[in-house]
C-alpha atoms as one frame of an Amber mdcrd trajectory, in Angstrom:
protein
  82.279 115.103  72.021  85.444 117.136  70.886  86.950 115.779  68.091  90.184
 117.677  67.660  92.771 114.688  66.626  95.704 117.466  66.594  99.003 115.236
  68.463 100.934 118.687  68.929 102.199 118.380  73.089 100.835 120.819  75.354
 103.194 123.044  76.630 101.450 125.868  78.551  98.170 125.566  81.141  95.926
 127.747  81.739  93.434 126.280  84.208  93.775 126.321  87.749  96.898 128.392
  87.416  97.712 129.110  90.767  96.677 125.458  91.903  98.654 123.908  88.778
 102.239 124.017  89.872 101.179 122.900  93.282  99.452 119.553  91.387 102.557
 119.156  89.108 103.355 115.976  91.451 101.664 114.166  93.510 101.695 110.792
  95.626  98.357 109.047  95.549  96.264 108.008  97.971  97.123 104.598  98.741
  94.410 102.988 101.777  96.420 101.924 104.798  99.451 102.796 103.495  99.711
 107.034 103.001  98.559 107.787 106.543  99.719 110.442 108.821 103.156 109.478
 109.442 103.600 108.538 105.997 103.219 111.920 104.366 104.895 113.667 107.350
 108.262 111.350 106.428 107.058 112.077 102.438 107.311 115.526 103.259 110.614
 115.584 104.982 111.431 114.191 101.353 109.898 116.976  99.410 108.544 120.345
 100.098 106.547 120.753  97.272 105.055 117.125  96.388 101.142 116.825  96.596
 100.585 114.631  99.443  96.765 112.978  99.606  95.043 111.022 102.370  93.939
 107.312 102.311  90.859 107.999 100.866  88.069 108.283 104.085  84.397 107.691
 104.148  82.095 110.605 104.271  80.525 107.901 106.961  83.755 107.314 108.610
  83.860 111.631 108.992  80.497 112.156 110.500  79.853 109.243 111.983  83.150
 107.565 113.161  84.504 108.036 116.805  88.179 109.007 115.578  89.774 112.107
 113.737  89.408 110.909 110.572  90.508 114.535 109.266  93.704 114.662 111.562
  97.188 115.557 110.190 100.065 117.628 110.895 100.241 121.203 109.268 104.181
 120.473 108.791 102.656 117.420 106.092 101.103 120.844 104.018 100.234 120.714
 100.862  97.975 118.058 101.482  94.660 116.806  99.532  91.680 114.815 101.199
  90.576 112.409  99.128  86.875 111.423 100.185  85.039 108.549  99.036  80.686
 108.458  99.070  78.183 108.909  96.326  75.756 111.138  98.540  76.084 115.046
  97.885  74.847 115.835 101.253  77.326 114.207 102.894  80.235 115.141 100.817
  79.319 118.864 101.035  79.139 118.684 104.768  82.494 116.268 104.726  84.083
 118.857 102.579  83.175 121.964 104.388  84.878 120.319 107.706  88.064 119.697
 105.682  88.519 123.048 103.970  88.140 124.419 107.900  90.635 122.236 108.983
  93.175 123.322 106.023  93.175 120.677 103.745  94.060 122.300  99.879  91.995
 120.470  97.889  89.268 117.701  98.093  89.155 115.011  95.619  86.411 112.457
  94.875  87.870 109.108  94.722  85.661 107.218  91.325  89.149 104.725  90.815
  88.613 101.969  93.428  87.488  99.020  92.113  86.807  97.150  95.433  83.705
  95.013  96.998  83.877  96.825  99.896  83.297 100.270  97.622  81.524  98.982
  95.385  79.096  98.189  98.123  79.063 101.529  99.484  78.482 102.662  96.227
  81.423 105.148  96.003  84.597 104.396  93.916  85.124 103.316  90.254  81.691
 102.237  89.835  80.563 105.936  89.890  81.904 106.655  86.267  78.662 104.528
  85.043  76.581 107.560  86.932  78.397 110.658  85.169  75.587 112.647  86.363
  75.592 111.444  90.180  79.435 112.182  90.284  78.305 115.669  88.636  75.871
 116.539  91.388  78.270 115.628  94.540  81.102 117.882  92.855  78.724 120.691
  92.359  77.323 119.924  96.259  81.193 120.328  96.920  81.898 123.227  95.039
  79.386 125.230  96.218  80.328 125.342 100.013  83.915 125.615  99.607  86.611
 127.617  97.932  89.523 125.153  97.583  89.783 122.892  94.270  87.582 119.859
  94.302  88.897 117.434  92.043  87.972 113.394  90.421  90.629 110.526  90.656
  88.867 108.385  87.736  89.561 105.093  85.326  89.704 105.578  81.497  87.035
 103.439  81.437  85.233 100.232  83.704  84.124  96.712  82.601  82.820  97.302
  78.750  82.174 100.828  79.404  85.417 101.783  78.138  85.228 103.417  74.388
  87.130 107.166  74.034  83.721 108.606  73.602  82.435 106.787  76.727  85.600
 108.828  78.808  84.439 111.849  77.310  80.896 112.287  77.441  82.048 111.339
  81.600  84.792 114.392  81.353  82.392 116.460  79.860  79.030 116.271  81.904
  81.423 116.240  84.974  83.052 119.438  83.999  80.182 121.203  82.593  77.039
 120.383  85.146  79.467 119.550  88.324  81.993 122.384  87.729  85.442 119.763
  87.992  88.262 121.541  86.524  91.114 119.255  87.928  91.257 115.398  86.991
  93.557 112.982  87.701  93.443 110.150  85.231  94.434 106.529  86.319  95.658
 104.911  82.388  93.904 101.634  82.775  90.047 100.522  83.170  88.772  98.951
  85.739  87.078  95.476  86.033  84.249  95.815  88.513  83.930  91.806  88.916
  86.337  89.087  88.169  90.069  91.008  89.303  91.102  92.083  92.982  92.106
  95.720  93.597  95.667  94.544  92.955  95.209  92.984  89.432  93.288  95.551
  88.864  96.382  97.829  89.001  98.827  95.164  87.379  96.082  93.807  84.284
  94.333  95.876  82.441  96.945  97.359  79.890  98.081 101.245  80.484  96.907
 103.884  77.643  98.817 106.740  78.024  98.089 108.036  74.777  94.333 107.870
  75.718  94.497 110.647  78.319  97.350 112.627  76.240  94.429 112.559  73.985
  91.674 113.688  76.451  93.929 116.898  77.261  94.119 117.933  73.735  90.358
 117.409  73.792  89.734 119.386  76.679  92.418 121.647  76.986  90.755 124.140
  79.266  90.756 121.148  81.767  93.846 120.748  84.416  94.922 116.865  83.799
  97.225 114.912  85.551  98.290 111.147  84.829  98.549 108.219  87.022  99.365
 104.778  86.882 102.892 102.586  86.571 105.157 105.730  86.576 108.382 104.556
  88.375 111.017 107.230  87.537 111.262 110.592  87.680 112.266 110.836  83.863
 108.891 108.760  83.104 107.171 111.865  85.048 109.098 114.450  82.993 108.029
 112.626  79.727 104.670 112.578  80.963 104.827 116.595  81.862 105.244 116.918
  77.966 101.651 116.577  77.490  99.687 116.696  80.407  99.464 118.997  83.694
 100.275 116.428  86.356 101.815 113.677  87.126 100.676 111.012  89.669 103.453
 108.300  91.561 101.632 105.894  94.035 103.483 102.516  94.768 106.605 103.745
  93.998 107.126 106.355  95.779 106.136 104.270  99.085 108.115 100.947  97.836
 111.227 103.577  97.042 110.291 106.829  99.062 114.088 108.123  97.810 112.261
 108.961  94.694 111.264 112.020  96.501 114.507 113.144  97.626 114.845 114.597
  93.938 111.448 116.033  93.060 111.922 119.721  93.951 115.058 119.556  91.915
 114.182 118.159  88.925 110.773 118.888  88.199 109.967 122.324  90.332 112.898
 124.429  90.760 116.712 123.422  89.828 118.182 125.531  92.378 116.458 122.963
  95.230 119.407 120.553  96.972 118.726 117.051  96.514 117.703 116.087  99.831
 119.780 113.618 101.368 118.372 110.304 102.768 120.640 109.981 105.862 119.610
 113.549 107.037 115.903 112.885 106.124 115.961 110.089 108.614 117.377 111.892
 111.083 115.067 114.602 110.886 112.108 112.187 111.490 113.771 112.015 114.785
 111.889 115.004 116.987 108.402 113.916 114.971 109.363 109.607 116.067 110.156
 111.182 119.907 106.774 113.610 119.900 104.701 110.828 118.569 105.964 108.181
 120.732 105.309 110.377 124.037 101.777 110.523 122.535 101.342 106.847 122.583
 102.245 105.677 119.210 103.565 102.751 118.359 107.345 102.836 116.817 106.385
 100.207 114.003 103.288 102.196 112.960 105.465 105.073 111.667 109.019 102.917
 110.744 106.764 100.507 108.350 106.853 103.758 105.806 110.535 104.284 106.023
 111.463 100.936 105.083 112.343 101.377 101.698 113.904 104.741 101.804 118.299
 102.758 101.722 116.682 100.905  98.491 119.191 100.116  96.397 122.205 101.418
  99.094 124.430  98.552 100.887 123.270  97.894 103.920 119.210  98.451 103.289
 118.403  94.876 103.790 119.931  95.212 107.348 117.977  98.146 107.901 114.874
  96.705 107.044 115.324  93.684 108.206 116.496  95.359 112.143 113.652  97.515
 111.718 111.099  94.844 110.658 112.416  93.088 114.036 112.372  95.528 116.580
 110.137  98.433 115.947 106.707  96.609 116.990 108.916  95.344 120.141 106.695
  96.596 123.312 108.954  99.749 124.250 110.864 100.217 121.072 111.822 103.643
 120.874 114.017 105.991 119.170 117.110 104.053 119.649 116.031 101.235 117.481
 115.684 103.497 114.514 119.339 104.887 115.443 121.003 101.521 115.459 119.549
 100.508 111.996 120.599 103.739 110.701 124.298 102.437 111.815 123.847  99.767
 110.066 123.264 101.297 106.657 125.922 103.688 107.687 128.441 101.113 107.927
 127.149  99.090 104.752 126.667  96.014 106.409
């Protein structure tokens, strides 16, 4: 295990170099929240944010009746996160996503679920270093897009320094993983839901500043409890890539600022009034397609947060959108609203 103790920060990457800047921030996959419409509206936010999938089922994929792989190319960058534990079926779930255009492919082993668990995919995989070895190798070798882990710092007892390395390492070395994105906390496989399981187990963020230094020819990114854009940037001190789930759903505005402050300076802040508006053509195209106005709405809820009038907005949108028939004029009278600062 590398020993190398040295707390200088990192300042320059070399891994991945043309896929770092891209994974410099991200927004996590979050199940049944960042679907379709969710990262189209996340985009509108930001043009060069990392959007990722709910994570899907290599069952779901080849089995399943619906496009599971579906998305608009407008939503690109965008990441498919997979979860399974057979190589098989992530090669062949992989090869199908790389041909539809997806940029990278990332093995969810952070979900901490029954359900997972019972599929055998998800946090419980970082007690099989060498399983989660041979599916990213299965991966690797029949695509040519980054295929990346979403992992714990540790699960149950299993959760020493040198248990989170000797997982980094066999992963990296025998599976060929160059890219991982570290959730700070451990994971409880019995006893805590999938929410305490975000909220209990303390945060180390020194732990995975530590596993960088360690493995320095690795491309890292954080994740877990960052809420601000300044937390990111203090983050970006020591590690490749920073992470924002919950957040940036609860309080999408945090997007409006990303391409300004941490890719290029010279990018306008984007302005939440126009990115609303702009969702207009994609709400009008989607409802003439037979969606439902609530199903893409829920994900703007939060986007006035903070701005007079966002309770009214939320509250008129919360009302109406699942109406039978709501359309686009619904979202254009809570927009008023928030306009007028009622």
């Amino acid at each position: 295990m590398p020993q190398n103790t040295s707390d200088s920060k990192i300042t320059e990457n070399t891994p991945l170099q043309g896929y770092h800047n891209l994974n410099r921030f991200s927004v996590a996959p979050m199940l049944d929240w960042t679907d379709r419409h969710c990262r189209y509206f996340h985009r509108v936010l930001s043009k060069n944010t990392l959007l990722y999938t709910e994570m899907v089922t290599t069952g779901a994929i080849i089995y399943g009746k619906g496009d599971y792989l579906a998305f608009s190319e407008e939503e690109q960058p965008v990441a498919l996160q997979l979860g399974g534990s057979d190589p098989a079926a992530l090669a062949q779930c992989a090869k199908l996503a790389e041909a539809r255009g997806y940029n990278e492919i990332n093995l969810n082993v952070g979900c901490p679920s029954d359900r997972v668990q019972n599929g055998r995919f998800g946090a419980c995989l970082m007690g099989d270093a060498q399983l989660v070895a041979d599916c990213i190798k299965a991966m690797q070798d029949v695509v040519s897009i980054p295929v990346t882990v979403k992992t714990r710092i540790g699960i149950d007892e299993q959760d020493s320094y040198e248990f989170l390395c000797d997982f980094i390492d066999k992963v990296s070395t025998q599976g060929g993983c160059e890219m991982f994105i570290i959730h700070a906390r451990k994971a409880w496989l019995s006893g805590l839901s999938p929410k305490e399981n975000r909220e209990i187990p303390p945060l180390d963020y020194p732990r995975v500043y530590q596993l960088k230094r360690d493995f320095p020819h690795l491309t890292m990114a954080i994740n877990g409890g960052v809420k601000t854009l300044e937390e990111a940037k203090e983050h970006l001190r020591y590690l490749d890539g920073v992470m924002v789930g919950r957040e940036a759903y609860q309080n999408p505005s945090i997007l409006a600022e990303v391409d300004n402050q941490l890719f290029d300076s010279q990018s306008s802040v984007v302005n939440t009034f126009d990115a609303v508006r702009q969702m207009f053509p994609y709400i009008e195209k989607e409802l003439s397609q037979g969606a439902y106005l609530g199903h893409i709405t829920r994900h703007m809820l939060g986007i006035f947060q903070g701005i007079p009038g966002a309770r009214q907005w939320r509250r008129y949108l919360s009302e109406n959108a699942h109406k039978k028939g709501a359309d686009l004029a619904v979202v254009e009278q809570a927009l008023a609203l928030v306009e007028r600062g009622e």
